[in-house]
mmCIF file of the C-alpha atoms, coordinates in Angstrom:
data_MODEL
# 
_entry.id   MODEL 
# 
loop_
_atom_site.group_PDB 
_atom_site.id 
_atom_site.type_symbol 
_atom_site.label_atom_id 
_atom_site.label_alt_id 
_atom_site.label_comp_id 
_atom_site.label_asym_id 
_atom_site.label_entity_id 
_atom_site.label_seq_id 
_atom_site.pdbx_PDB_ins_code 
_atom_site.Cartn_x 
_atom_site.Cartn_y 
_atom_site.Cartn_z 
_atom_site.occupancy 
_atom_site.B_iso_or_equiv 
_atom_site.pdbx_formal_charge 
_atom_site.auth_seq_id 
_atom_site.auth_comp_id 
_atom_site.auth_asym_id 
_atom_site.auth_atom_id 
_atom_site.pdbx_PDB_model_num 
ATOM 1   C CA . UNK A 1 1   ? 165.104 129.386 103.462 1.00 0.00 ? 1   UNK A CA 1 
ATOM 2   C CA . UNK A 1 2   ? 162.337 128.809 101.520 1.00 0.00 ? 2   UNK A CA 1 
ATOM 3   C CA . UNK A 1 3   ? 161.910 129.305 97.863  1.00 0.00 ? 3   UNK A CA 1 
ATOM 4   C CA . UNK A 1 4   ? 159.030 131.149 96.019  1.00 0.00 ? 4   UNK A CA 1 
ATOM 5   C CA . UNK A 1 5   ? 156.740 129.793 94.121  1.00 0.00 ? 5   UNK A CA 1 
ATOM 6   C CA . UNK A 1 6   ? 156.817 130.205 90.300  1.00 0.00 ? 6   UNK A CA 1 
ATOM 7   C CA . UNK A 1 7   ? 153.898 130.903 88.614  1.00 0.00 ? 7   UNK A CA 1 
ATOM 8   C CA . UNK A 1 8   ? 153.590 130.343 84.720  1.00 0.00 ? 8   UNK A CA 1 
ATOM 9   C CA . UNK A 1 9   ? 150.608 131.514 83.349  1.00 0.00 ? 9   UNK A CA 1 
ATOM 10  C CA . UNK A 1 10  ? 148.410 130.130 86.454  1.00 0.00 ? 10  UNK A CA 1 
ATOM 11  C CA . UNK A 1 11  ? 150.260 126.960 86.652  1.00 0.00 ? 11  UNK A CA 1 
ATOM 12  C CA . UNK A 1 12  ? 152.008 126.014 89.953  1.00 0.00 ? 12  UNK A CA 1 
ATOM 13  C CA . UNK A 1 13  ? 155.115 123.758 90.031  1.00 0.00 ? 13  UNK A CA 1 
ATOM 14  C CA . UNK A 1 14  ? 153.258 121.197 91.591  1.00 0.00 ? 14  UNK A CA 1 
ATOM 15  C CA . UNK A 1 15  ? 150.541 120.821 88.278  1.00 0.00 ? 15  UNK A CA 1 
ATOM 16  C CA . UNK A 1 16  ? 154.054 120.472 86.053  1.00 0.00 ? 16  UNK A CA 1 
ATOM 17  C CA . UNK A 1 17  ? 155.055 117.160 84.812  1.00 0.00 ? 17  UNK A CA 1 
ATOM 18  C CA . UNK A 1 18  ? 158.489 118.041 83.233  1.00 0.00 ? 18  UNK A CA 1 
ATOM 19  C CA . UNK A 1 19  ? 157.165 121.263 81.697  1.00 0.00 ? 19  UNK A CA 1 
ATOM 20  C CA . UNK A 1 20  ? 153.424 120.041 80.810  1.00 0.00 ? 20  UNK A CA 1 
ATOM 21  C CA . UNK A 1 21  ? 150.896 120.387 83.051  1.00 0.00 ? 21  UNK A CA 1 
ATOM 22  C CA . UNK A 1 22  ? 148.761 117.933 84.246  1.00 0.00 ? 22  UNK A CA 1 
ATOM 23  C CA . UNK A 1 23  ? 145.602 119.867 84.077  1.00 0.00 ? 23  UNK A CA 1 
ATOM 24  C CA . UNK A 1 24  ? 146.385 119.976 80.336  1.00 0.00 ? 24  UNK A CA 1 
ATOM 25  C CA . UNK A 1 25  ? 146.754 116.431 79.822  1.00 0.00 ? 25  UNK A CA 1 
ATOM 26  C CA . UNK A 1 26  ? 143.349 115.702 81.886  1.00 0.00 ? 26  UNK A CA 1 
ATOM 27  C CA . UNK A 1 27  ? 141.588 118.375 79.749  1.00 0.00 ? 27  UNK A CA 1 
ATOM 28  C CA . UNK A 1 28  ? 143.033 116.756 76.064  1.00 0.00 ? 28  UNK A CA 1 
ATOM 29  C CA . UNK A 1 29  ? 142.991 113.379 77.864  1.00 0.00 ? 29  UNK A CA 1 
ATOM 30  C CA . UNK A 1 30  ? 140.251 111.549 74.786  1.00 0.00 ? 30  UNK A CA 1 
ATOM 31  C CA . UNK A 1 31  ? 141.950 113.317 72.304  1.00 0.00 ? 31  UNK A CA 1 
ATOM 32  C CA . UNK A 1 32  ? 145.700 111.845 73.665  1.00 0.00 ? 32  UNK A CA 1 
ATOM 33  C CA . UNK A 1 33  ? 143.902 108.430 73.878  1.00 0.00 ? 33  UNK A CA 1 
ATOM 34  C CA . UNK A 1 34  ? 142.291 108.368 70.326  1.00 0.00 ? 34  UNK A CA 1 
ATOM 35  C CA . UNK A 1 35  ? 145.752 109.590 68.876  1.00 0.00 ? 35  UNK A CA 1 
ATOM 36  C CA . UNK A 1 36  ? 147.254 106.573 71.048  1.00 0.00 ? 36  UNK A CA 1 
ATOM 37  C CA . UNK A 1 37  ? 144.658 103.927 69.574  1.00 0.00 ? 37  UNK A CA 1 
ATOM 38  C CA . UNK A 1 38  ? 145.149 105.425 66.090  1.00 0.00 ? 38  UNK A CA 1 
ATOM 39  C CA . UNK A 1 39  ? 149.302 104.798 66.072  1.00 0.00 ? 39  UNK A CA 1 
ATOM 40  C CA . UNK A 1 40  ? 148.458 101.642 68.032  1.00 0.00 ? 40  UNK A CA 1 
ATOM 41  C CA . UNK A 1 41  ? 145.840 100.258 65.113  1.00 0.00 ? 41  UNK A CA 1 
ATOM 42  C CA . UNK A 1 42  ? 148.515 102.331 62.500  1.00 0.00 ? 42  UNK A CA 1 
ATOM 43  C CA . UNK A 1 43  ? 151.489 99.996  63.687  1.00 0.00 ? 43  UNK A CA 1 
ATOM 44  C CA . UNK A 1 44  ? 149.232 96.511  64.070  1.00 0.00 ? 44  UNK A CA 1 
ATOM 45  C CA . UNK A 1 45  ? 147.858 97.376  60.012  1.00 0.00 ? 45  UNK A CA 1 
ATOM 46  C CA . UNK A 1 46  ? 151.557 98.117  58.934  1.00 0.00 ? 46  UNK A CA 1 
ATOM 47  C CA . UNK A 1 47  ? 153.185 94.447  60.937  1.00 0.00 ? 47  UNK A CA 1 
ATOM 48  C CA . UNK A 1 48  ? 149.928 92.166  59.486  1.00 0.00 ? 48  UNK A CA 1 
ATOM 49  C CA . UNK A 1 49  ? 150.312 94.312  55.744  1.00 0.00 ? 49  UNK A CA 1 
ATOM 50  C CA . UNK A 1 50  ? 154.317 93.564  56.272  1.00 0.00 ? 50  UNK A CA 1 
ATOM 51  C CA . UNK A 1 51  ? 153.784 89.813  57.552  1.00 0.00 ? 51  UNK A CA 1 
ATOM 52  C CA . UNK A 1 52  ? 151.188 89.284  54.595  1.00 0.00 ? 52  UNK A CA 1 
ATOM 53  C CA . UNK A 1 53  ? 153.412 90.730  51.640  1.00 0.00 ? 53  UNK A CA 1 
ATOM 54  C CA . UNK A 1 54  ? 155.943 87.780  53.223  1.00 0.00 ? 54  UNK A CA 1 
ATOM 55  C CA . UNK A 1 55  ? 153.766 85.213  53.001  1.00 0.00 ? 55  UNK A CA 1 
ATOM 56  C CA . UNK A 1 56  ? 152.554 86.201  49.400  1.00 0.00 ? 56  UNK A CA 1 
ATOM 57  C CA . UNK A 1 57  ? 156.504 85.808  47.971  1.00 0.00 ? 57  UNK A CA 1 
ATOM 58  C CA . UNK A 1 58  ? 157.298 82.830  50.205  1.00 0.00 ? 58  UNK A CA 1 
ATOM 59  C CA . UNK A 1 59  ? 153.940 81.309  48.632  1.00 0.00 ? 59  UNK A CA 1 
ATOM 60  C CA . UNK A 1 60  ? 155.089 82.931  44.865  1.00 0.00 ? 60  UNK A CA 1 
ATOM 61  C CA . UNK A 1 61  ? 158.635 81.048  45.314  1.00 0.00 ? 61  UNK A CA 1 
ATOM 62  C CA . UNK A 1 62  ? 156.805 78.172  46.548  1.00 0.00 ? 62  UNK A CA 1 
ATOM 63  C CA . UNK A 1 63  ? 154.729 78.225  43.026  1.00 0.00 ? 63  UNK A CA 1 
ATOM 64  C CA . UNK A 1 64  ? 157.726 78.936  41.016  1.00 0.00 ? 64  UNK A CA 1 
ATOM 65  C CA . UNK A 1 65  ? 159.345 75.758  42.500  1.00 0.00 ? 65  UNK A CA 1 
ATOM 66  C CA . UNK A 1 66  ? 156.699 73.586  41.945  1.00 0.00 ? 66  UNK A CA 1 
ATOM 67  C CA . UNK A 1 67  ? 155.635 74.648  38.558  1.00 0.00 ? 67  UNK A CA 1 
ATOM 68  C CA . UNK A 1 68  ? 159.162 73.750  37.323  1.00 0.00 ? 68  UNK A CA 1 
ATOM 69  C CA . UNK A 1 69  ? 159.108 70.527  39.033  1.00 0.00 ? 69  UNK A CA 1 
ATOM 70  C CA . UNK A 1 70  ? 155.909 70.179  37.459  1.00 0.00 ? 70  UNK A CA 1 
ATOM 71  C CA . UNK A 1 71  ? 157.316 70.740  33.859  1.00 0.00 ? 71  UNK A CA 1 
ATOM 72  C CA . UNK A 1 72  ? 160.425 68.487  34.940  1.00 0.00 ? 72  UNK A CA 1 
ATOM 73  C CA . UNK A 1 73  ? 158.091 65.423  35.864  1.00 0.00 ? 73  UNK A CA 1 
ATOM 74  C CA . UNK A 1 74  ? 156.014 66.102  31.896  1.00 0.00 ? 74  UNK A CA 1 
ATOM 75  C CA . UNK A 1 75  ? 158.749 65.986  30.455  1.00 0.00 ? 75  UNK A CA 1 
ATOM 76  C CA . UNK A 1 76  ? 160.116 62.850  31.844  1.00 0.00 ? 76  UNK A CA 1 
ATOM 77  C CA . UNK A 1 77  ? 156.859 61.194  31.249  1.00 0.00 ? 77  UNK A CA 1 
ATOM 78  C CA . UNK A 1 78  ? 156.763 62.118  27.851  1.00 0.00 ? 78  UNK A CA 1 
ATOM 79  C CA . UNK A 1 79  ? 160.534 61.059  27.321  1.00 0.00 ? 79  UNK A CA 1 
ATOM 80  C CA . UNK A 1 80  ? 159.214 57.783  29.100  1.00 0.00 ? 80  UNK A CA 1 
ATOM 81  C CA . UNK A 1 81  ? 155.937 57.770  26.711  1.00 0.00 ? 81  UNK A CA 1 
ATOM 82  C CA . UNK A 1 82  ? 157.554 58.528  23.794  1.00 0.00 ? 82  UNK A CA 1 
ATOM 83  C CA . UNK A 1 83  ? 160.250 56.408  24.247  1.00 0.00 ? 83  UNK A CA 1 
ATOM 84  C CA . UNK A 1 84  ? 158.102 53.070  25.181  1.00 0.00 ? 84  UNK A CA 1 
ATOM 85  C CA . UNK A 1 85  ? 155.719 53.849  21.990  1.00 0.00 ? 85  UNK A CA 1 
ATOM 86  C CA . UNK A 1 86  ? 158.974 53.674  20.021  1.00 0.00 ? 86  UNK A CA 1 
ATOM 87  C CA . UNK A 1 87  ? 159.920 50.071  21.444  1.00 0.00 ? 87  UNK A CA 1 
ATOM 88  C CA . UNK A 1 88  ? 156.622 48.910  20.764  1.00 0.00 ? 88  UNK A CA 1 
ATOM 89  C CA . UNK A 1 89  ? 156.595 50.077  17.208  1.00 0.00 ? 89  UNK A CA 1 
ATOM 90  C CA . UNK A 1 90  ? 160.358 48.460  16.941  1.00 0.00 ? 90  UNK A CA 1 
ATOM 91  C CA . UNK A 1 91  ? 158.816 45.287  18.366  1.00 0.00 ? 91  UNK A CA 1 
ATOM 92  C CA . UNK A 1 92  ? 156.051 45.276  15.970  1.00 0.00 ? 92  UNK A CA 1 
ATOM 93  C CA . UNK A 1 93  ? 157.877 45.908  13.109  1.00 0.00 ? 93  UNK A CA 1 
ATOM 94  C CA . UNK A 1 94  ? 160.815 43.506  14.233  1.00 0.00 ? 94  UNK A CA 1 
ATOM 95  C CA . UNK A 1 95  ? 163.617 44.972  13.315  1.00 0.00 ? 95  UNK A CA 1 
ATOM 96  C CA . UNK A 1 96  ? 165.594 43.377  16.093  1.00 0.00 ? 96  UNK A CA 1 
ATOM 97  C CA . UNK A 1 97  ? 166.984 46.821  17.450  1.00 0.00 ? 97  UNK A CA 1 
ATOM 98  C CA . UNK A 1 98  ? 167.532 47.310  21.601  1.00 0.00 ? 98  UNK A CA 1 
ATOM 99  C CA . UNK A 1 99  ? 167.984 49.411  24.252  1.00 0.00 ? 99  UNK A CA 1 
ATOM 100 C CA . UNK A 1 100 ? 171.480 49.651  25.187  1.00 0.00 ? 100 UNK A CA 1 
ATOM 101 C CA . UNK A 1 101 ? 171.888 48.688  28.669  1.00 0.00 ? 101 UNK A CA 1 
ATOM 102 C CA . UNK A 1 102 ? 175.346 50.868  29.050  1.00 0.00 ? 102 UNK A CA 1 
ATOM 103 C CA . UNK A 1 103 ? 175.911 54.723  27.686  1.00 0.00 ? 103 UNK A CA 1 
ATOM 104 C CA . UNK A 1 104 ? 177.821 55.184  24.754  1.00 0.00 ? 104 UNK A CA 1 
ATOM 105 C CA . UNK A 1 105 ? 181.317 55.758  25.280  1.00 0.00 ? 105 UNK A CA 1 
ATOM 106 C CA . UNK A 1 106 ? 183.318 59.074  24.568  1.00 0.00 ? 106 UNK A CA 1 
ATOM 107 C CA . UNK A 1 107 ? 187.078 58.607  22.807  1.00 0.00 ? 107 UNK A CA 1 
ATOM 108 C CA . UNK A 1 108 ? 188.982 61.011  23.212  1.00 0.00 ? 108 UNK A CA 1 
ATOM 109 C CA . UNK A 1 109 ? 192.186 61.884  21.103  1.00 0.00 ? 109 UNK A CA 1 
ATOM 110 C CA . UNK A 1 110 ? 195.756 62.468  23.162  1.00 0.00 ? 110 UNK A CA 1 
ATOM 111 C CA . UNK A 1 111 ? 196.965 65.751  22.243  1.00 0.00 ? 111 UNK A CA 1 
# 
């Protein structure tokens, strides 16, 4: 038993790859290939744009940190600073007052 051949529109089943025929693919063929490069170079853009964007707020948090630490540090060098230009005018005018060596203690009442 043998079965007939369908034609559609000049095409025989043997040209069909699951309902597109090969002739058509071979005749679009550098258009397929340019829209192929174009999503290829469309998806490489998008990753480096997305990768870039992550490495700009990793960097911004980095900045963040360090600017506070950077404000931290001033301001224990001007503690330090203002503190030790303090002593010296103590010392100078010798007044006999010191440093206390412990923290003050904190009473508390028993309620």
């Amino acid at each position: 038993m043998k079965l007939p051949k369908i034609n559609i529109n000049g095409l025989k089943p043997s040209d069909m790859v699951e309902g597109v025929s090969a002739h058509w693919f071979l005749k679009h063929l550098p258009v397929i290939l340019l829209l192929v490069f174009f999503a290829m170079a469309y998806i490489s853009v998008r990753f480096d744009c997305i990768t870039a964007m992550e490495t700009v707020s990793a960097l911004k948090t980095r900045l963040e940190i360090t600017r506070t630490e950077t404000q931290r540090e001033r301001a224990l060098y001007m503690s330090a600073t203002c503190e030790s230009s303090m002593k010296q005018l103590v010392d100078t005018l010798g007044l006999g007052l010191n440093i206390q060596e412990r923290p003050p203690y904190t009473l508390k009442m028993p309620q």
